[in-house]
Amino acid sequence: MNKKRILITGKGSYVGTSFIKWLKQCPNQYEVEELSVRGTTWTEYDFSSYDTVLHVAGIAHVSTDPKMEEQYYKVNRDLTIEVAEKAKKNKVKQFIFMSSIIVYGDSSSGEKVIDRSTIPKPSNFYGKSKLQAEEGIKSLESDTFKIVIIRPPMIYGKYSKGNYVKLSQFARKLPVFPDYNNKRSMLYIENLCEFLKLMIDNFERGLFFPQNSEHVQTSEMVKFIAEAHMKRIRLTRIFNPLLKIAFTKVGIVNKVFGNLFYEQTISEYKENYRVLNLRDSIIATEVER
């Protein structure tokens, strides 16, 4: 059987490096290379020997600094389109783009469920740049150039960065944490890696919404993290009235306790990609952290 050749554009990314490690379980089935797409040197690289280009390069954090806006569009939108155009020109068969749930806007205090009919409404230039990248590469698709667009929710796992790390720190340091009822979609990194593998194995095309099999309540997740460190944390509702007031004024409260989730059926796939459930994925993430 011929090995599938995969080029990851975005050297050293969390998703890219995790995916390379994941594929090492099948050493004779895949050949994977990483390519930095900073600067212009990458434009001279020959993509023609690859079956799939997995494009993960981009600015991931959300910024409200107006000075950053041009850079977001340059990297997240323009670069994505340039890489896809080169992949098609070099006769690559499949292009996978990592977009984001953020194309649907920020989390909210009210229940915000997303299904296939939900129209994207990005609320910042991170979300707008991702959505415009999606729109820019769709026109390139053909029977010989398949495009996969993935809109993952928050990704977490060992060595991940961002909001999950802050939650982990809270869980290990605080004696109490708000018991606030919210709902979020999340995606464990190994579940994502298995999903990407299936996208390549099955030579897929289309728009996909992978997530864990369970929606997450932030307080429940914090409790699992504390348990992984053999620590007791008390959940209390005493702060809930203050949190409700803070929703409209404090951005971090919305990020931590807001609602933003996919309806579960849009995330189902013909093969199982969810290798770990929420509790087990937290334990795997927190061990030796």
Coordinates of C-alpha atoms in Angstrom, one line a residue:
M1 CA 0.0 0.0 0.0
N2 CA 1.3 3.4 -0.9
K3 CA 2.0 5.8 1.9
K4 CA -0.2 8.9 2.0
R5 CA 2.0 12.0 1.8
I6 CA 0.8 14.9 4.0
L7 CA 2.2 18.5 4.0
I8 CA 1.4 20.6 7.1
T9 CA 1.7 24.3 6.4
G10 CA 2.4 26.1 9.7
K11 CA 5.6 24.7 11.2
G12 CA 5.6 24.1 15.0
S13 CA 1.8 24.6 15.5
Y14 CA 0.1 22.8 18.4
V15 CA -2.3 21.0 16.0
G16 CA 0.4 20.2 13.5
T17 CA 2.9 18.7 16.0
S18 CA 0.2 16.8 17.8
F19 CA -1.1 15.3 14.5
I20 CA 2.5 14.2 13.5
K21 CA 2.8 12.5 16.9
W22 CA -0.6 10.8 16.5
L23 CA 0.3 9.4 13.0
K24 CA 3.4 7.8 14.4
Q25 CA 1.1 5.0 15.6
C26 CA 0.8 4.0 11.9
P27 CA 4.5 4.4 10.8
N28 CA 4.1 2.7 7.4
Q29 CA 0.9 4.5 6.3
Y30 CA 1.9 8.1 6.3
E31 CA 4.8 10.4 5.4
V32 CA 4.4 13.9 7.0
E33 CA 6.4 17.1 6.4
E34 CA 6.0 20.5 8.0
L35 CA 6.6 23.7 6.1
S36 CA 7.0 27.2 7.5
V37 CA 4.9 29.7 5.5
R38 CA 6.4 32.8 7.0
G39 CA 8.0 35.1 4.4
T40 CA 8.0 34.1 0.8
T41 CA 10.5 31.2 0.6
W42 CA 7.7 28.7 0.9
T43 CA 6.3 29.8 -2.5
E44 CA 9.2 28.0 -4.2
Y45 CA 8.5 24.7 -2.5
D46 CA 7.1 21.9 -4.7
F47 CA 3.8 20.6 -3.3
S48 CA 3.3 18.1 -6.2
S49 CA 4.4 15.0 -4.3
Y50 CA 1.8 15.4 -1.6
D51 CA -1.7 13.9 -1.5
T52 CA -3.0 16.3 1.2
V53 CA -2.1 19.8 2.4
L54 CA -3.2 20.5 6.0
H55 CA -3.2 24.2 6.5
V56 CA -3.0 25.2 10.2
A57 CA -0.9 28.4 9.9
G58 CA -2.7 31.4 11.3
I59 CA -3.1 33.9 14.2
A60 CA -5.1 32.0 16.8
H61 CA -5.6 34.4 19.7
V62 CA -8.5 36.9 19.6
S63 CA -7.3 40.5 19.7
T64 CA -9.3 43.7 19.8
D65 CA -6.3 45.9 18.9
P66 CA -7.2 47.8 15.7
K67 CA -3.5 47.8 14.8
M68 CA -3.7 44.0 14.5
E69 CA -6.6 43.9 12.0
E70 CA -4.6 44.1 8.8
Q71 CA -2.3 41.3 10.1
Y72 CA -5.2 39.0 10.8
Y73 CA -6.5 39.3 7.3
K74 CA -3.1 39.0 5.8
V75 CA -2.3 35.8 7.7
N76 CA -5.6 34.1 8.3
R77 CA -7.3 35.0 5.0
D78 CA -4.8 36.0 2.3
L79 CA -2.1 33.4 3.2
T80 CA -4.7 30.6 3.4
I81 CA -6.0 31.4 -0.1
E82 CA -2.4 31.7 -1.5
V83 CA -1.4 28.3 0.0
A84 CA -4.6 26.7 -1.4
E85 CA -4.0 28.2 -4.9
K86 CA -0.5 26.8 -4.9
A87 CA -1.7 23.4 -3.7
K88 CA -4.2 23.2 -6.6
K89 CA -1.7 24.4 -9.1
N90 CA 0.8 21.7 -7.9
K91 CA -1.9 19.0 -8.4
V92 CA -2.5 18.3 -4.7
K93 CA -5.7 16.2 -4.4
Q94 CA -7.0 17.5 -1.0
F95 CA -6.7 20.7 1.0
I96 CA -7.8 20.8 4.7
F97 CA -8.3 24.2 6.4
M98 CA -8.6 24.7 10.1
S99 CA -11.2 27.4 10.6
S100 CA -13.0 28.0 13.9
I101 CA -16.3 28.0 15.8
I102 CA -15.5 31.7 16.3
V103 CA -17.1 32.4 12.8
Y104 CA -20.4 32.2 14.7
G105 CA -19.5 35.0 17.1
D106 CA -18.7 35.1 20.8
S107 CA -20.2 33.0 23.5
S108 CA -23.2 34.5 25.2
S109 CA -25.1 34.5 28.5
G110 CA -28.1 33.0 26.8
E111 CA -28.1 29.5 25.3
K112 CA -26.3 29.7 21.9
V113 CA -26.8 26.4 20.1
I114 CA -25.3 26.1 16.6
D115 CA -26.7 23.7 13.9
R116 CA -26.2 23.4 10.2
S117 CA -28.7 26.2 9.5
T118 CA -27.0 28.7 11.8
I119 CA -25.6 31.6 9.7
P120 CA -22.1 32.7 10.7
K121 CA -21.9 36.1 12.3
P122 CA -18.3 36.8 13.4
S123 CA -17.9 39.5 15.9
N124 CA -14.2 40.3 15.6
F125 CA -11.5 40.3 12.9
Y126 CA -10.3 36.9 14.0
G127 CA -13.7 35.4 13.1
K128 CA -14.1 37.5 10.0
S129 CA -10.7 36.6 8.7
K130 CA -11.4 32.9 9.1
L131 CA -14.8 33.1 7.4
Q132 CA -13.4 35.1 4.5
A133 CA -10.6 32.5 4.1
E134 CA -13.3 29.8 3.9
E135 CA -15.1 31.8 1.2
G136 CA -11.9 32.5 -0.6
I137 CA -10.9 28.8 -1.0
K138 CA -14.4 27.4 -1.8
S139 CA -14.2 28.6 -5.4
L140 CA -11.0 26.6 -5.9
E141 CA -12.7 23.3 -5.3
S142 CA -13.1 20.7 -8.1
D143 CA -13.4 17.0 -8.6
T144 CA -9.6 16.8 -8.6
F145 CA -9.1 19.3 -5.7
K146 CA -11.2 18.4 -2.7
I147 CA -11.5 21.0 0.1
V148 CA -12.3 20.2 3.8
I149 CA -13.2 23.1 6.1
I150 CA -13.1 22.3 9.8
R151 CA -14.7 24.6 12.4
P152 CA -13.5 23.2 15.7
P153 CA -14.5 24.6 19.1
M154 CA -11.9 25.2 21.8
I155 CA -9.1 22.7 21.4
Y156 CA -7.4 21.4 24.6
G157 CA -4.9 18.8 25.6
K158 CA -1.4 18.3 27.0
Y159 CA 0.8 21.3 26.2
S160 CA -2.2 23.3 24.9
K161 CA -2.3 27.1 25.4
G162 CA -5.0 29.6 25.9
N163 CA -8.1 29.6 28.1
Y164 CA -7.8 25.9 29.1
V165 CA -4.5 26.6 30.8
K166 CA -6.1 29.4 32.8
L167 CA -8.9 27.1 34.0
S168 CA -6.3 24.5 35.0
Q169 CA -4.5 27.1 37.1
F170 CA -7.8 28.1 38.8
A171 CA -8.6 24.5 39.5
R172 CA -5.3 23.8 41.2
K173 CA -5.1 27.1 43.2
L174 CA -8.6 28.1 44.2
P175 CA -10.5 26.5 47.1
V176 CA -13.9 27.4 45.6
F177 CA -15.2 28.0 42.1
P178 CA -18.5 29.3 40.7
D179 CA -21.1 26.6 40.1
Y180 CA -22.6 28.3 37.0
N181 CA -24.8 26.5 34.6
N182 CA -23.4 26.9 31.0
K183 CA -22.8 24.8 28.0
R184 CA -19.8 24.7 25.6
S185 CA -18.5 22.6 22.9
M186 CA -14.8 21.5 23.3
L187 CA -12.5 19.2 21.4
Y188 CA -9.7 17.1 22.9
I189 CA -6.6 17.2 20.8
E190 CA -6.4 13.5 20.2
N191 CA -10.1 13.4 19.1
L192 CA -9.2 16.1 16.6
C193 CA -6.1 14.2 15.4
E194 CA -8.2 11.0 14.8
F195 CA -10.8 13.1 13.0
L196 CA -8.1 14.6 10.7
K197 CA -6.7 11.1 10.0
L198 CA -10.2 10.0 9.0
M199 CA -10.6 13.0 6.7
I200 CA -7.4 12.0 4.9
D201 CA -8.1 8.2 4.9
N202 CA -11.6 8.7 3.5
F203 CA -10.5 11.5 1.1
E204 CA -13.3 13.7 2.3
R205 CA -14.6 17.1 1.1
G206 CA -17.0 19.5 2.8
L207 CA -17.7 21.4 6.0
F208 CA -17.2 19.6 9.3
F209 CA -17.9 20.4 13.0
P210 CA -16.0 17.9 15.2
Q211 CA -16.5 18.1 19.0
N212 CA -16.3 15.9 22.0
S213 CA -19.3 13.6 22.6
E214 CA -20.3 15.6 25.7
H215 CA -21.0 19.3 26.1
V216 CA -19.0 20.9 28.8
Q217 CA -20.1 22.9 31.9
T218 CA -17.1 25.0 33.0
S219 CA -17.5 24.2 36.7
E220 CA -17.7 20.5 35.9
M221 CA -14.5 20.7 33.9
V222 CA -12.7 22.6 36.7
K223 CA -13.9 19.9 39.2
F224 CA -12.4 17.2 36.9
I225 CA -9.1 19.1 36.7
A226 CA -8.9 19.4 40.4
E227 CA -9.6 15.7 40.9
A228 CA -6.8 14.8 38.4
H229 CA -4.5 16.6 40.9
M230 CA -6.0 14.9 43.9
K231 CA -7.4 18.2 45.0
R232 CA -10.8 19.1 46.4
I233 CA -12.5 22.2 45.1
R234 CA -15.9 23.4 46.4
L235 CA -18.4 24.6 43.8
T236 CA -20.7 27.4 45.0
R237 CA -23.5 29.5 43.5
I238 CA -22.9 32.4 45.8
F239 CA -21.1 34.3 43.0
N240 CA -23.7 33.7 40.3
P241 CA -25.6 37.0 40.6
L242 CA -22.3 38.9 40.2
L243 CA -21.3 36.8 37.2
K244 CA -24.7 37.6 35.5
I245 CA -24.0 41.3 36.0
A246 CA -20.4 40.9 34.8
F247 CA -21.4 39.2 31.5
T248 CA -21.9 42.4 29.6
K249 CA -18.9 44.2 31.1
V250 CA -16.1 41.7 31.6
G251 CA -15.0 39.8 28.5
I252 CA -13.2 37.0 30.4
V253 CA -16.4 36.1 32.2
N254 CA -18.2 35.6 28.9
K255 CA -15.3 33.4 27.7
V256 CA -15.2 31.3 30.8
F257 CA -18.9 31.0 31.6
G258 CA -20.7 31.8 28.4
N259 CA -22.6 29.4 26.1
L260 CA -21.3 28.4 22.7
F261 CA -22.0 24.9 21.5
Y262 CA -22.8 22.8 18.5
E263 CA -25.9 20.7 18.4
Q264 CA -24.4 17.1 18.7
T265 CA -25.8 15.5 15.5
I266 CA -23.8 17.9 13.2
S267 CA -20.6 16.5 14.7
E268 CA -21.3 12.8 14.1
Y269 CA -19.2 11.0 11.6
K270 CA -19.5 7.6 10.0
E271 CA -16.5 6.4 12.0
N272 CA -15.7 7.1 15.6
Y273 CA -13.1 9.7 16.2
R274 CA -13.7 10.3 19.9
V275 CA -10.9 8.3 21.4
L276 CA -11.4 9.7 24.9
N277 CA -14.4 11.1 26.8
L278 CA -14.3 14.3 28.8
R279 CA -13.1 13.0 32.2
D280 CA -10.4 10.7 30.7
S281 CA -9.2 13.5 28.4
I282 CA -8.8 15.8 31.4
I283 CA -6.8 13.1 33.2
A284 CA -4.6 12.6 30.1
T285 CA -4.1 16.3 29.8
E286 CA -3.3 17.0 33.5
V287 CA -1.0 14.1 34.2
E288 CA 2.5 15.5 34.8
R289 CA 1.3 19.1 34.0

